[in-house]
Structure formats: structure tokens, C-alpha cells
Coordinates of C-alpha atoms in Angstrom, one line a residue:
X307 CA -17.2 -10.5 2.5
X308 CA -17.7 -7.2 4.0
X309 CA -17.7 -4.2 1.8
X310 CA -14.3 -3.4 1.6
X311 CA -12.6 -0.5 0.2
X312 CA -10.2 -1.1 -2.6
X313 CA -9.5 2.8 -3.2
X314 CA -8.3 3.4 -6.8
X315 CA -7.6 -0.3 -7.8
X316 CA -9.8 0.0 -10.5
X317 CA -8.9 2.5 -13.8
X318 CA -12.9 3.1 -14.5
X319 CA -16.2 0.8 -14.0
X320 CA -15.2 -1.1 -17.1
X321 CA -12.0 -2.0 -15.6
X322 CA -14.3 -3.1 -12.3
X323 CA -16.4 -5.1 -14.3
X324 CA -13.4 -7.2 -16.4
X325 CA -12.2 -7.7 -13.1
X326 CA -14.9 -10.0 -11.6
X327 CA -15.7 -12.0 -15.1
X328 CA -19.0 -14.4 -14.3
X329 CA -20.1 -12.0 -11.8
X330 CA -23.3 -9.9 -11.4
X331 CA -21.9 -6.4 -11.0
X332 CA -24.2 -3.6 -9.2
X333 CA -22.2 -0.3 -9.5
X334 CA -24.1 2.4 -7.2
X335 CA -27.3 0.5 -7.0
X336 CA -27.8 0.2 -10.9
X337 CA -27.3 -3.5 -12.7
X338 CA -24.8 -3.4 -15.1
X339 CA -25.4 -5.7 -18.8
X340 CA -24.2 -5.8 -21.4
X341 CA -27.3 -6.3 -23.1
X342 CA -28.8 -3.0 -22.1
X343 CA -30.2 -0.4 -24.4
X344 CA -28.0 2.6 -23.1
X345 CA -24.7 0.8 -22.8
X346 CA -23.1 3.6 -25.0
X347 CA -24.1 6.2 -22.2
X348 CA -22.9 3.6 -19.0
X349 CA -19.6 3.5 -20.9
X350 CA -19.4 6.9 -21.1
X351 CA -20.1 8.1 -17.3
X352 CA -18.0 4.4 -15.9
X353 CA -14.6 6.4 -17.6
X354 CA -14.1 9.0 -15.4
X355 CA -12.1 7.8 -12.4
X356 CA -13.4 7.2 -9.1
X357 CA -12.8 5.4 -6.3
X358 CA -14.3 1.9 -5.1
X359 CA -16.2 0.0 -2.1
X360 CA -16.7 -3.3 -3.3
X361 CA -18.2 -6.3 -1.5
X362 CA -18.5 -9.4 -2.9
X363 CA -21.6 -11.7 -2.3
X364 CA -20.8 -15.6 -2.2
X365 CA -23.5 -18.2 -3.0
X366 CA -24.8 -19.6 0.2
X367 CA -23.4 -22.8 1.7
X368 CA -25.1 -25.9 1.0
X369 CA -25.0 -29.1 3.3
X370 CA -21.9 -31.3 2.2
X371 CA -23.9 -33.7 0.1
X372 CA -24.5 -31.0 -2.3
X373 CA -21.3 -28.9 -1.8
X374 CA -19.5 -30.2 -4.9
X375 CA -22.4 -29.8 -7.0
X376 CA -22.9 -26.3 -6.2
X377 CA -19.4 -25.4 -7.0
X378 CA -19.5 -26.6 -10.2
X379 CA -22.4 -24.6 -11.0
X380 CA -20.1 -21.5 -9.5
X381 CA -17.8 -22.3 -11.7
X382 CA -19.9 -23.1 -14.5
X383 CA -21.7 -19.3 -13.8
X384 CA -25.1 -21.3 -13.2
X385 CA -25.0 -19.7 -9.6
X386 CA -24.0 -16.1 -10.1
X387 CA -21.6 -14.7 -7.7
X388 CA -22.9 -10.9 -7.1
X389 CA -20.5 -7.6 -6.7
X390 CA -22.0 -4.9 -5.2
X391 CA -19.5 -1.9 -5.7
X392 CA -20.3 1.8 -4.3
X393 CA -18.1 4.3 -6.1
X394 CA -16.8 7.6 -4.2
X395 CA -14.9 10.9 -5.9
X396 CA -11.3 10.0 -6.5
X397 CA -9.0 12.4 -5.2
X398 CA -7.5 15.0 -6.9
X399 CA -3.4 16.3 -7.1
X400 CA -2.3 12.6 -6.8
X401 CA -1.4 10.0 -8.7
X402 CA -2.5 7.0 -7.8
X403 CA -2.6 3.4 -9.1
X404 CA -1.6 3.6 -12.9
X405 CA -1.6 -0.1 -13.4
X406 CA -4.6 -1.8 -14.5
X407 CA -5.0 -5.1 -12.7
X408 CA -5.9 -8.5 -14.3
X409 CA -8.7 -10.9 -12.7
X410 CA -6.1 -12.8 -10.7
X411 CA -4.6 -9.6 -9.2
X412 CA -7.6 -8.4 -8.4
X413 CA -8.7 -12.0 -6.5
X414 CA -4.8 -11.5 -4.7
X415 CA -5.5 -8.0 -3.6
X416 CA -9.0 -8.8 -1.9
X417 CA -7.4 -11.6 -0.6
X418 CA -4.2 -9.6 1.1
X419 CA -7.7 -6.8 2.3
X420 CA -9.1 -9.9 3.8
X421 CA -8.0 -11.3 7.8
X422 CA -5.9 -14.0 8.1
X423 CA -3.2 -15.7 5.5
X424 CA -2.5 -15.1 2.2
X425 CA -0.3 -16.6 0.2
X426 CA 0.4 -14.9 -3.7
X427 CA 2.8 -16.9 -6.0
X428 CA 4.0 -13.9 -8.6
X429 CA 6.2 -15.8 -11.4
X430 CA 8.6 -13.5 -13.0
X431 CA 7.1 -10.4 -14.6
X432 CA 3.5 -10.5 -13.1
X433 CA 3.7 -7.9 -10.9
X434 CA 4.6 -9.1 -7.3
X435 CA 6.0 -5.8 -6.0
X436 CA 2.2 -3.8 -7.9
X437 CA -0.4 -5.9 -6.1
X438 CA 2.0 -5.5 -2.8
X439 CA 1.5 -1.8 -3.5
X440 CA -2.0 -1.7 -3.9
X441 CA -2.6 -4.1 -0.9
X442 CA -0.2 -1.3 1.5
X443 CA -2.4 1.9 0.6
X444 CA -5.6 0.0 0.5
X445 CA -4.7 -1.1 4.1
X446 CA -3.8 2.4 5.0
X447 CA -7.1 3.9 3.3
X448 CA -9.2 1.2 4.7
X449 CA -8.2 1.1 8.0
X450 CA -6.8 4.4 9.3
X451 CA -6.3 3.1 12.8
X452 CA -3.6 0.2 12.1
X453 CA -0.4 -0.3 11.2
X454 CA 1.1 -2.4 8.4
X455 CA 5.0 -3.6 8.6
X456 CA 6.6 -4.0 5.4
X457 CA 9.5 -6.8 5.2
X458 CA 11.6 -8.1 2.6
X459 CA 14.7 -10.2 2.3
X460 CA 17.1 -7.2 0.3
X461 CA 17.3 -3.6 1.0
X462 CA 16.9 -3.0 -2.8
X463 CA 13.8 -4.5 -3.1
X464 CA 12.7 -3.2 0.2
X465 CA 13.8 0.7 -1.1
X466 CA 11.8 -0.6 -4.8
X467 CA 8.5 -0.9 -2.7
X468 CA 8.8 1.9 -0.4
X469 CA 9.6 4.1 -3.6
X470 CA 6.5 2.9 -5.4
X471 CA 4.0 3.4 -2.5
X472 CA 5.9 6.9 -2.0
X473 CA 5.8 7.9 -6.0
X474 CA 1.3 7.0 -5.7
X475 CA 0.8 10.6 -3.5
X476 CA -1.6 9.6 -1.6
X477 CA 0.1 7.9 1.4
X478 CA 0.9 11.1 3.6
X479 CA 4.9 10.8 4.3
X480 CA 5.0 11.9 7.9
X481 CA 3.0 8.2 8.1
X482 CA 5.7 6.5 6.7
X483 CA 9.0 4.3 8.5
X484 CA 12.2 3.1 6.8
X485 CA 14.4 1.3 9.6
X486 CA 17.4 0.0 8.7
X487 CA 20.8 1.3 6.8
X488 CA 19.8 0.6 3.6
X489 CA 17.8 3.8 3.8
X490 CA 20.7 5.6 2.7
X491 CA 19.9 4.3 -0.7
X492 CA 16.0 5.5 -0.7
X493 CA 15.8 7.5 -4.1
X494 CA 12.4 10.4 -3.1
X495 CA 11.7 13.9 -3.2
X496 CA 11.3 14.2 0.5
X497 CA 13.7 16.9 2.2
X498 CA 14.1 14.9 5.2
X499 CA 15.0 11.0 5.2
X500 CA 12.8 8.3 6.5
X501 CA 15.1 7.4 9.3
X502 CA 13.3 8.1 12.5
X503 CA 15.5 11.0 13.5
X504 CA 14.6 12.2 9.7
X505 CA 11.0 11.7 10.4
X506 CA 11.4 13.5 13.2
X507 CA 13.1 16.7 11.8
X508 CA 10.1 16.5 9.1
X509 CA 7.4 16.7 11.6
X510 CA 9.6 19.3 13.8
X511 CA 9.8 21.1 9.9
X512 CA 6.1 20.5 9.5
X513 CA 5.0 21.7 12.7
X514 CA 6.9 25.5 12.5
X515 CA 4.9 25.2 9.1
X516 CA 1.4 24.9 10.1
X517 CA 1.7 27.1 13.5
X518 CA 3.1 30.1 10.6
X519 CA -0.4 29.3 9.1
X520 CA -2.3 29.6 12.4
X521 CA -0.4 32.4 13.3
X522 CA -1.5 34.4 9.8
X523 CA -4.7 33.4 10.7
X524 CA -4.9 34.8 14.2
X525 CA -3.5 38.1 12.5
X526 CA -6.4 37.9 9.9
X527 CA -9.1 37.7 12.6
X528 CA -7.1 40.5 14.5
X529 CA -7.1 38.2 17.7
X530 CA -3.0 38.6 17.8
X531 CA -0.5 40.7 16.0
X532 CA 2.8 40.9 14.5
X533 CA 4.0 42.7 17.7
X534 CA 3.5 39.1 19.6
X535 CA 5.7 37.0 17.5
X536 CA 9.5 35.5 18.6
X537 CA 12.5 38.1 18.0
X538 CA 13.2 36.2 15.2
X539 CA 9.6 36.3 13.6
X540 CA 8.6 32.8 14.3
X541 CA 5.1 32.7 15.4
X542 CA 3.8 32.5 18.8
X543 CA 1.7 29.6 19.4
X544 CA 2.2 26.3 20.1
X545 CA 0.5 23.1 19.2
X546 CA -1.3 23.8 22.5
X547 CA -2.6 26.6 22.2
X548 CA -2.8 26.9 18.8
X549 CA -5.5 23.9 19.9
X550 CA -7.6 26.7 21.7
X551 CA -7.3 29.0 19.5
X552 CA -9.2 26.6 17.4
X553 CA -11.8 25.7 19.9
X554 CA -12.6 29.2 20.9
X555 CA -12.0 31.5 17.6
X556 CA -12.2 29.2 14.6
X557 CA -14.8 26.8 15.0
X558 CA -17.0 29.7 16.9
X559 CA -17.1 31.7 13.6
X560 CA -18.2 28.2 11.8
X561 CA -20.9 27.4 13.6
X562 CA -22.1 31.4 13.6
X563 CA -21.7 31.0 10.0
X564 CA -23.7 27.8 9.6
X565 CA -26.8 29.2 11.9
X566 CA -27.0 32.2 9.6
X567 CA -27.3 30.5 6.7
X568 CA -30.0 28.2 7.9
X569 CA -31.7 31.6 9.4
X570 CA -31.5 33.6 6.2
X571 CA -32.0 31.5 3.1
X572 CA -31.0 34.2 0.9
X573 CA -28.1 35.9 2.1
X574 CA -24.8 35.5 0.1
X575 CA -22.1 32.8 1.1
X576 CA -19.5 35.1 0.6
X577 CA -20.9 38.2 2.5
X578 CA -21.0 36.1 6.0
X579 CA -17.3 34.0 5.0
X580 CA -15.4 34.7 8.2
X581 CA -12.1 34.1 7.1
X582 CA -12.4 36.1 3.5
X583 CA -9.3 38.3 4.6
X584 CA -6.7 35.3 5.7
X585 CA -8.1 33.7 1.8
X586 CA -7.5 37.0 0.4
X587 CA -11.2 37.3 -0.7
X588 CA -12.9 40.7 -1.6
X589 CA -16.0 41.9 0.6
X590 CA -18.5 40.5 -2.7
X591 CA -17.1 37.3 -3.5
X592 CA -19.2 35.1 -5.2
X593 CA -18.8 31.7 -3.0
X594 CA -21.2 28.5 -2.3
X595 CA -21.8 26.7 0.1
X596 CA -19.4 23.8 -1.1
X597 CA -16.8 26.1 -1.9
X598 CA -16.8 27.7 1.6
X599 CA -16.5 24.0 3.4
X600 CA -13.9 23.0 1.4
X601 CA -11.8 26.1 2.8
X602 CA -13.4 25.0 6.3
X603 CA -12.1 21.4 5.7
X604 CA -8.8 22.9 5.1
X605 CA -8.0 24.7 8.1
X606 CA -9.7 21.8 10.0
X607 CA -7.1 19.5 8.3
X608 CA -4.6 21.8 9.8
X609 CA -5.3 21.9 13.1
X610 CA -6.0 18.0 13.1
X611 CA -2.3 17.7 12.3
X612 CA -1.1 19.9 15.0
X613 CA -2.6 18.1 17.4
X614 CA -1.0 15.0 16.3
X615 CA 2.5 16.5 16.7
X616 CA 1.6 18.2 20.2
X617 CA 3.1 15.2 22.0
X618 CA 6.6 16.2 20.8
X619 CA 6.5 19.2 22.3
X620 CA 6.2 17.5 25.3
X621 CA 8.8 15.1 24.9
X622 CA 12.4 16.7 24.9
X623 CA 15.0 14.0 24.1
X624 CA 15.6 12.9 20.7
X625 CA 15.2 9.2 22.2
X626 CA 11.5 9.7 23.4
X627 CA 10.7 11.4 20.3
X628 CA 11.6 8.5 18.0
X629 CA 10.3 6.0 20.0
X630 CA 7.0 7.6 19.9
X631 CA 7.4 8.1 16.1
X632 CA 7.6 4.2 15.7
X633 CA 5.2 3.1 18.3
X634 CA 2.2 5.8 17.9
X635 CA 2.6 7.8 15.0
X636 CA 3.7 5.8 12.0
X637 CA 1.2 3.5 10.2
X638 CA 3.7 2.4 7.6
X639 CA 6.9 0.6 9.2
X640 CA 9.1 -0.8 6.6
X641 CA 12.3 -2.9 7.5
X642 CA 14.3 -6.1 6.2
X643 CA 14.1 -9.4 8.3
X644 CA 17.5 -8.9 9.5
X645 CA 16.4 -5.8 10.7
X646 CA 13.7 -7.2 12.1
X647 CA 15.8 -10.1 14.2
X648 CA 18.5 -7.1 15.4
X649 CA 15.8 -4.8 16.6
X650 CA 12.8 -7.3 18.2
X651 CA 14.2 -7.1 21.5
X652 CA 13.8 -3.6 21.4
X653 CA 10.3 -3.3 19.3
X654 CA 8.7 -5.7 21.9
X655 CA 10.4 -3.6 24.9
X656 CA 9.2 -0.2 23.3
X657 CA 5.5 -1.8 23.0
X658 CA 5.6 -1.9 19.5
X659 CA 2.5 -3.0 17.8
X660 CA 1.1 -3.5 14.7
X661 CA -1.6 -5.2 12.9
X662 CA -1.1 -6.2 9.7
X663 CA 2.2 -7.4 8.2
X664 CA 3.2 -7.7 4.3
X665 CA 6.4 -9.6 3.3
X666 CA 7.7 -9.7 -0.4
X667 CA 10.9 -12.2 -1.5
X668 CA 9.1 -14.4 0.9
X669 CA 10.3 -17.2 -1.1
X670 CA 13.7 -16.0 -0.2
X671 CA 13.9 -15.8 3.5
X672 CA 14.7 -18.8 6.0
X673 CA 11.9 -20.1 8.5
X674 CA 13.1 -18.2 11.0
X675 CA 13.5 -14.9 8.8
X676 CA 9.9 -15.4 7.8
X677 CA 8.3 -16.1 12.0
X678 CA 10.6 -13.5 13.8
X679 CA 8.8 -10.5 11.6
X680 CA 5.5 -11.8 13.0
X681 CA 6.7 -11.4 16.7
X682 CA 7.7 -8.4 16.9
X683 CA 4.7 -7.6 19.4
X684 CA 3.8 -8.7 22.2
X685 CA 0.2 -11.0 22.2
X686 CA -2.2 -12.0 24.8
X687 CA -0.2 -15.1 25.1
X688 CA 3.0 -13.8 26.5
X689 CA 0.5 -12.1 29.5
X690 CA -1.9 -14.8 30.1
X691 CA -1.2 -18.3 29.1
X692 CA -5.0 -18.6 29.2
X693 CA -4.9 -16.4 26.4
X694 CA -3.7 -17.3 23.0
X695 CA -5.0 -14.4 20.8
X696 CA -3.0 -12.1 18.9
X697 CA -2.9 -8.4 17.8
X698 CA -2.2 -9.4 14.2
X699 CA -4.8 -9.6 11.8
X700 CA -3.4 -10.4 8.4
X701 CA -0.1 -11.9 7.3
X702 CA 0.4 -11.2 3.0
X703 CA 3.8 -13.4 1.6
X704 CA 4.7 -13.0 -1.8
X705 CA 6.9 -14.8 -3.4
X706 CA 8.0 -17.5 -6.2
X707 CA 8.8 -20.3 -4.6
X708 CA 10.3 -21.7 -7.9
X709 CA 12.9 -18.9 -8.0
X710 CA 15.8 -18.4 -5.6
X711 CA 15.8 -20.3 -2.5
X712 CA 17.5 -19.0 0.5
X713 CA 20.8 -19.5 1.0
X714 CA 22.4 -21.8 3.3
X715 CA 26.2 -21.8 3.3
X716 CA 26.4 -25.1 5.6
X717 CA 25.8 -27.9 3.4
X718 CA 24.7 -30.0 5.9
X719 CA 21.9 -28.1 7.5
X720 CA 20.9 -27.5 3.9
X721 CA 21.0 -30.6 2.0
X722 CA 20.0 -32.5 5.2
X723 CA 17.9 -30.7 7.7
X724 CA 15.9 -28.8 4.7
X725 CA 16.7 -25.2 5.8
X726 CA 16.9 -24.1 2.4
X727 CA 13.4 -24.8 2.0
X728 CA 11.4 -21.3 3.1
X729 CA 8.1 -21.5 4.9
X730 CA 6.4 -19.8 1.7
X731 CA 7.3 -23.1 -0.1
X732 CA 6.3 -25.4 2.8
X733 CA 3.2 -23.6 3.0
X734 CA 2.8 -24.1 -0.9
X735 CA 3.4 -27.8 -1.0
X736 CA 1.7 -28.8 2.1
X737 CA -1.6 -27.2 -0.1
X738 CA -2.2 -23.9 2.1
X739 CA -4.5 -22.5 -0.8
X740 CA -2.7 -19.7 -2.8
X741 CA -3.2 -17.4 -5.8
X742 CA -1.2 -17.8 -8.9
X743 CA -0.4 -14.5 -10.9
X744 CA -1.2 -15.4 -14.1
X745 CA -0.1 -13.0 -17.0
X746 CA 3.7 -12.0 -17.5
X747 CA 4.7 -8.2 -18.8
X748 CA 8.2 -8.2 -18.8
X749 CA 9.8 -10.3 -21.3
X750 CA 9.0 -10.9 -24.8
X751 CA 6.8 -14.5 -25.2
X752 CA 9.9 -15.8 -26.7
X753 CA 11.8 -15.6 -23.9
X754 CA 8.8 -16.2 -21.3
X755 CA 8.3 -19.6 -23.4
X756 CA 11.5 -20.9 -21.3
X757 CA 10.0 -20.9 -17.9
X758 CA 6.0 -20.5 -18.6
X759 CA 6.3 -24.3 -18.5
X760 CA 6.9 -24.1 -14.5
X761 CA 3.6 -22.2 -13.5
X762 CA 0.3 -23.2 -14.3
X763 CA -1.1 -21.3 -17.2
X764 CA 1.1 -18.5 -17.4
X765 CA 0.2 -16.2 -20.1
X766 CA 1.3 -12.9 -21.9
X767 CA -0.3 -9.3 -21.1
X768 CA -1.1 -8.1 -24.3
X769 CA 1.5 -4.9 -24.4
X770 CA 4.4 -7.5 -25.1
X771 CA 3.0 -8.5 -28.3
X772 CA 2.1 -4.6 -29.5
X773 CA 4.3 -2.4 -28.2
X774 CA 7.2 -1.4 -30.6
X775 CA 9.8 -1.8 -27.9
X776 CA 8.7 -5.5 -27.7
X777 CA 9.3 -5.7 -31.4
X778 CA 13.3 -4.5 -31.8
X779 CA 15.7 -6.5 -32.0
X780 CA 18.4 -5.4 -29.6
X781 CA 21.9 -4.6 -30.8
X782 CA 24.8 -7.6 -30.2
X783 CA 22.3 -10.5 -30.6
X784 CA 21.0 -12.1 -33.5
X785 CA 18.1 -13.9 -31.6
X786 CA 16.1 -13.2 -29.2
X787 CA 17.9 -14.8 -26.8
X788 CA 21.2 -17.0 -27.3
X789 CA 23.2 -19.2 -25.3
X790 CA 27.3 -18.9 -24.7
X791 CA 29.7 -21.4 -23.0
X792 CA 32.2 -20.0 -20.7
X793 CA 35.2 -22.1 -20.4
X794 CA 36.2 -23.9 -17.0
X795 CA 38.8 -22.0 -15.5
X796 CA 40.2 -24.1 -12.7
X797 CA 36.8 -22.7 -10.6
X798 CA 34.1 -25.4 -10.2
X799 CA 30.7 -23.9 -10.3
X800 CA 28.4 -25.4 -8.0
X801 CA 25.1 -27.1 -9.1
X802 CA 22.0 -25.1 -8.7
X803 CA 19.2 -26.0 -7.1
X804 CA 17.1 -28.2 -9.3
X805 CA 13.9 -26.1 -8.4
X806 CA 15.2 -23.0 -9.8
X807 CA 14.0 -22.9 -13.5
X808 CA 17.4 -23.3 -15.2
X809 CA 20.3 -25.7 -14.3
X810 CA 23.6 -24.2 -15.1
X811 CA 26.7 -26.2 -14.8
X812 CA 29.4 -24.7 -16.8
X813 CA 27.8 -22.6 -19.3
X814 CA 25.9 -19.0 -18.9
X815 CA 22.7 -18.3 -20.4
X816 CA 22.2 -15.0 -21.5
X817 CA 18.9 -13.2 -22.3
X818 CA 18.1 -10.2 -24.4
X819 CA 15.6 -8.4 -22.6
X820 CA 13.3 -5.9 -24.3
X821 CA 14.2 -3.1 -21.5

């Protein structure tokens, strides 16, 4: 593998380490053992929270005589697999990933960072909807110049993933999509929806924000003044020439300010600051160098945004404005397939493109529900039948494919022509390799005793068997789960389907969840 970066997926260095058991970790260029003398002080410094680059070394092929041999040794930790992981500082004023990931999600997330197909089975309670999560901003961290569609079968759970990548901080909104009506339900803190006429009125609301700030500015360097503003006070550049003003006044007095202080070694940060009076800093602050960058990189960060929303200016119908919002400037696009098969016609007119795709409930959706989100581009193919390449570079589906099926109301196509069989279970049983979540944190391990059975080696997290919630008993029911026959009522209840965990004819079982 390449190095790749998985951002804040690990909690500390201790969590990196638990993460790749077997392996031979190098964090930063220093071997990590156990055995060393100063594990105390490794501990100490591998708490703080950082971010990660991680690459993972495989053993080199052998010739196929010896292929099976050499993976047993893998497996037997005879031939080390190595980890070299760079760490970097982890941002602050966010939130980030609170979860800390087991092995097997931590195998699924390099392998949803990784091109081509990935298939993750998540039984119930393992955390589909967090490793989907972590895949979506490590895609956006790692590769700022793509875009990553989100699908799922339901609004709810499409709204439930949107939230959560919303609620980590550090995926900037103005990247973010929500098509579809089931946006109405969206549950953030954002003043503006995520429709594109509200991403639109965000960025319009953004960009009278940030020109106030250049405007200040100009008034601090006394290059304009209050006299030139709009009768109504609002400032008077645009994202054009607020652009200039950059070039010829801003980054001027930055590079004047970097010659003299590799001319005069000496001289005070703070006496040679050119913008101490827009920072409201006195003539003698005490400033370093890093402290008078960091204000640098934020009025760099400000014109860098203009510049991005300098298009809408241009672009005077709210029809052109959206349309660019979905096909240039957001990186996050998240829709439901039926959304997906009423709007392709239109995506592949508008040029829509994207590069990665991430589809949750996959289990859930129909064939077709699962191939129409994947063309919702145009390729090589459909300009050159000599061509068969294609813009998209990795497909993630998550699913259970021992949960719901999808739903086919015509018995015949369903019982006969296999529709209600999705691709992410065709894919399973025709051996497309796949990772297994492996550890449950929903339900207590008497209740997950009732369908562990179905997945291979499905185990508990420990928190179900410690915390005090876990413990209660919960009011009503005497067990921890019970059973209660509903009388027939002149209504026949179909049959389920006899892959779904639980076949219920007549009767309804009940469980008592912890929460």
C-alpha cells in the first residue's frame, strides 16, 4: 500500500498499535516494543492525539509453489507484516472521530481508502454507519480534489450519516450536498439547508462575510475608507477585486516582512507585523515567528475561499448557480438511490462527475438500485467504444446481507426471477472477498446470543458487559428479552424470508433493549 492518510481514526499510538496486532509498528521512525526499557515514557507521549499517515508493508510475493506456505507463516506472525505510521498535529476546535475502532474496522476502513471494491458485512450493532463515517472524511482529507457520493436505500438513514459526518467539524459545510426531499428532515446547526438553493444562500451568506473582513482590512492598511462603502454599509469589493487587493497589498507586506527578518536577525516579530492594527495589536507586541504565520495563514484562508465563490458572481440565474454548486464545488454529494434513478438523466447532462462512491443499506437495494448510482457520469466508454475506462475509482457497499432483503411486491419476479436477492448478497455468495465486523455494541450478550449464531465469530465489545446501563433491568419485563403471541385476527401474515434471522409466522418477538 501507499501511505495513506487515515486522519484521526486512531484515539492515541496505543490505539494504532491494537489496531494492527502481529504487526511491526514504526511510529515516526522509532520501533515500537513492548519489551523496551522506556515503555512508561512511549506511553506517555503516544496519548496525546494526533493525526495519522499509515502505510502498510506486505511480505513479498513468492512464486505459487510456495505461496500457501508463506501465508501461513503471515498468519502464524513468522513473517512480520510492517506498519510504518507518520503522525501529524491533530487539529484543534473540532471534534473528530470519538469512536475507537477495533482490528476489523480498522482492516474495513483501509480497505474502503483503497481503489477498487469493497465489500463490508456490518451485523447488527458493529458499527456500519461509524466505519462509513470514517471512510467519507478520510476520502475528503486524503484526497481534496475528488468527490465522494453518498447513497443509501432510506432517507433516515441517509439524514443519520450525513448528521454524523456533519456533527465530526471538520468536513467544511459549504463542501457538503443533500439532494433529495428527505432533507427536510436533516436535524444540524447550519442556518441554511443543504438543498442546493440552501447551499447557495450559505455561500452568497459566506461571501458578504469574508469581503466585510477584507474590507476591515483595506481600512486597517488605509488603502480604502469608510467613505467608499455601499449606501447601506456593505463593503465595496468584490471577490474580484478583493483578489487584487490580495496580490498587490497583502501578500506584498508578507514577503517585505519575511526579507526583513532574514536581513535583521534580531529585530522584533512584532515591531515589523504589518497588519498589528486590523489584529488589534499594540506597537510592542511580543509575537514569534509561528505566531505571526498563523495570522498570515488566516487571511490567506480567506482569500482562498473568495476566490472559490468568485464564479457566482459571474453567474446570475439561480439555475447556473446550483448547477455549478453540484458539479464543481461540492466534494460531498449525498442522495438516496431513488434519487439517484429520478435525477441521472440530468447529472450525466450537467457533466456530473465524481470519483468515489459509498453506499450503506446496500443489502437493501435491488440490482438496479445498487448499478444506476455508479452511472451517474459519464466514462470513456460512452465517448470512445475503444475506450473502456472509467472516472470512478472506489465503490464502498455496506451492508448485512442476512438482514432485510429488498422488497419485491410481485411475487413472481421475486420468488422466481431472484430480484429480491441484492447485488451485495450475490457479490457475497459468489466469494467477492469481504470483511466481517466482528464485535457487537448494541445489545446486551443475552440478546446478541440469538443471532451471533449467523455471523462468523461475532463477539461483544467490552462496554456491554461493564457499563451500568447494560446491567438494569428495564421496567415491564421480567427477562431480558420475552416472547408474546398475538392472536390471528382474520389477517394472514406472510412468511418472512428464511434468510432474515428470525422467522415469524403468527407470534411477535419482542426485545428489551438496554437503550
Amino acid at each position: 500500500d501507499a501511505k495513506l492518510d487515515y486522519g484521526d481514526t486512531f484515539l492515541d499510538g496505543g490505539h494504532l498499535r491494537e489496531s494492527f496486532p502481529g504487526c511491526d509498528i514504526l511510529l515516526d521512525d522509532d520501533e515500537m516494543k513492548k519489551e523496551e526499557a522506556d515503555v512508561a515514557a512511549k506511553e506517555q507521549q503516544l496519548q496525546k492525539r494526533k493525526n495519522y499517515r499509515v502505510r502498510v508493508i506486505d511480505p513479498p510475493m513468492m512464486t505459487s509453489n510456495n505461496a500457501t506456505a508463506q501465508e501461513k507463516k503471515v498468519e502464524d506472525g513468522t513473517i512480520p507484516i510492517k506498519v510504518e505510521a507518520t503522525s501529524y498535529p491533530f487539529p484543534s476546535g473540532i471534534n473528530g472521530n470519538p469512536i475507537r475502532f477495533t482490528p476489523v474496522q480498522v482492516k474495513a476502513i483501509r480497505s474502503g481508502l483503497s481503489p477498487g471494491l469493497t465489500l463490508i458485512v456490518g451485523p447488527p450493532g458493529t458499527g456500519k454507519t461509524d466505519v462509513a463515517v470514517q471512510i467519507i472524511a478520510n476520502l475528503y482529507h486524503s484526497f481534496p480534489t475528488q468527490r465522494t457520493v453518498l447513497v443509501t436505500h432510506s432517507n433516515a438513514a441517509l439524514n443519520d450519516l450525513f448528521e454524523k459526518v456533519m456533527a465530526r467539524g471538520d468536513v467544511d459545510e459549504r463542501y457538503m450536498l443533500r439532494l433529495g426531499a428527505g432533507e427536510r428532515d436533516l436535524q444540524t446547526t447550519s442556518k441554511h439547508d443543504f438543498t442546493k438553493t440552501g447551499r447557495v444562500a450559505h455561500i452568497l451568506s459566506r461571501r458578504a462575510e469574508l469581503l466585510e473582513i477584507v474590507q476591515c482590512l483595506s481600512e486597517s492598511l488605509g488603502v480604502s475608507g469608510a467613505a467608499e462603502r455601499g449606501v447601506d454599509g456593505s463593503p465595496s469589493y468584490t471577490c474580484e477585486t478583493a483578489g487584487y487587493f490580495n496580490m498587490h497589498h497583502i501578500q506584498k507586506r508578507i514577503v517585505m516582512f519575511e526579507e526583513k527578518l532574514q536581513e535583521e536577525e534580531k529585530v522584533a516579530v512584532g515591531s515589523i507585523f504589518p497588519f498589528k492594527r486590523y489584529f488589534g495589536l499594540d506597537d510592542n507586541v511580543a509575537m514569534t515567528k509561528e505566531g505571526a504565520k498563523a495570522k498570515f495563514d488566516t487571511l490567506n484562508e480567506v482569500f482562498s475561499e473568495l476566490a472559490e465563490y468568485r464564479p457566482l458572481e459571474l453567474l446570475r440565474s439561480q439555475r447556473q448557480r446550483t448547477d455549478y454548486l453540484l458539479t464543481k464545488q461540492a466534494r460531498i454529494v449525498a442522495m438516496t438511490c431513488t434519487h439517484a434513478a429520478i435525477a441521472r438523466s440530468h447529472l450525466v447532462d450537467l457533466g456530473f462527475q465524481y470519483d468515489n462512491i459509498v453506499m450503506e443499506e446496500a443489502g437493501q437495494m435491488l440490482d438496479v438500485e445498487t448499478c444506476i448510482p455508479l452511472l451517474l457520469q459519464k466514462g470513456e466508454s460512452d465517448r470512445s467504444l475503444s475506450s473502456l475506462s472509467s472516472r470512478l475509482k472506489r465503490v464502498c457497499l455496506i451492508g448485512d446481507h442476512h438482514q432485510l432483503p429488498p422488497v419485491v411486491k410481485n411475487m413472481s419476479f421475486s420468488k422466481y426471477s431472484n430480484l429480491d436477492q441484492s447485488l451485495f448478497t450475490r457479490l457475497i455468495r459468489l466469494g467477492v472477498p469481504s470483511i466481517e465486523l466482528d464485535r457487537q455494541g448494541r445489545a446486551r450478550p443475552d440478546i446478541a446470543k440469538l443471532y451471533s449464531w449467523r455471523y462468523r465469530n461475532l463477539g461483544d465489545l467490552d462496554h456491554v458487559n461493564t457499563r451500568p446501563i447494560f446491567k438494569k433491568a428495564n421496567t415491564g419485563f421480567a427477562y431480558t428479552y420475552q416472547i408474546v403471541n398475538v392472536e390471528d385476527f382474520e389477517v394472514r401474515l406472510c412468511q418472512m424470508n428464511e434468510n432474515m434471522l428470525v422467522t415469524v409466522d403468527i407470534s411477535f418477538m419482542i426485545f428489551s433493549l438496554s437503550c
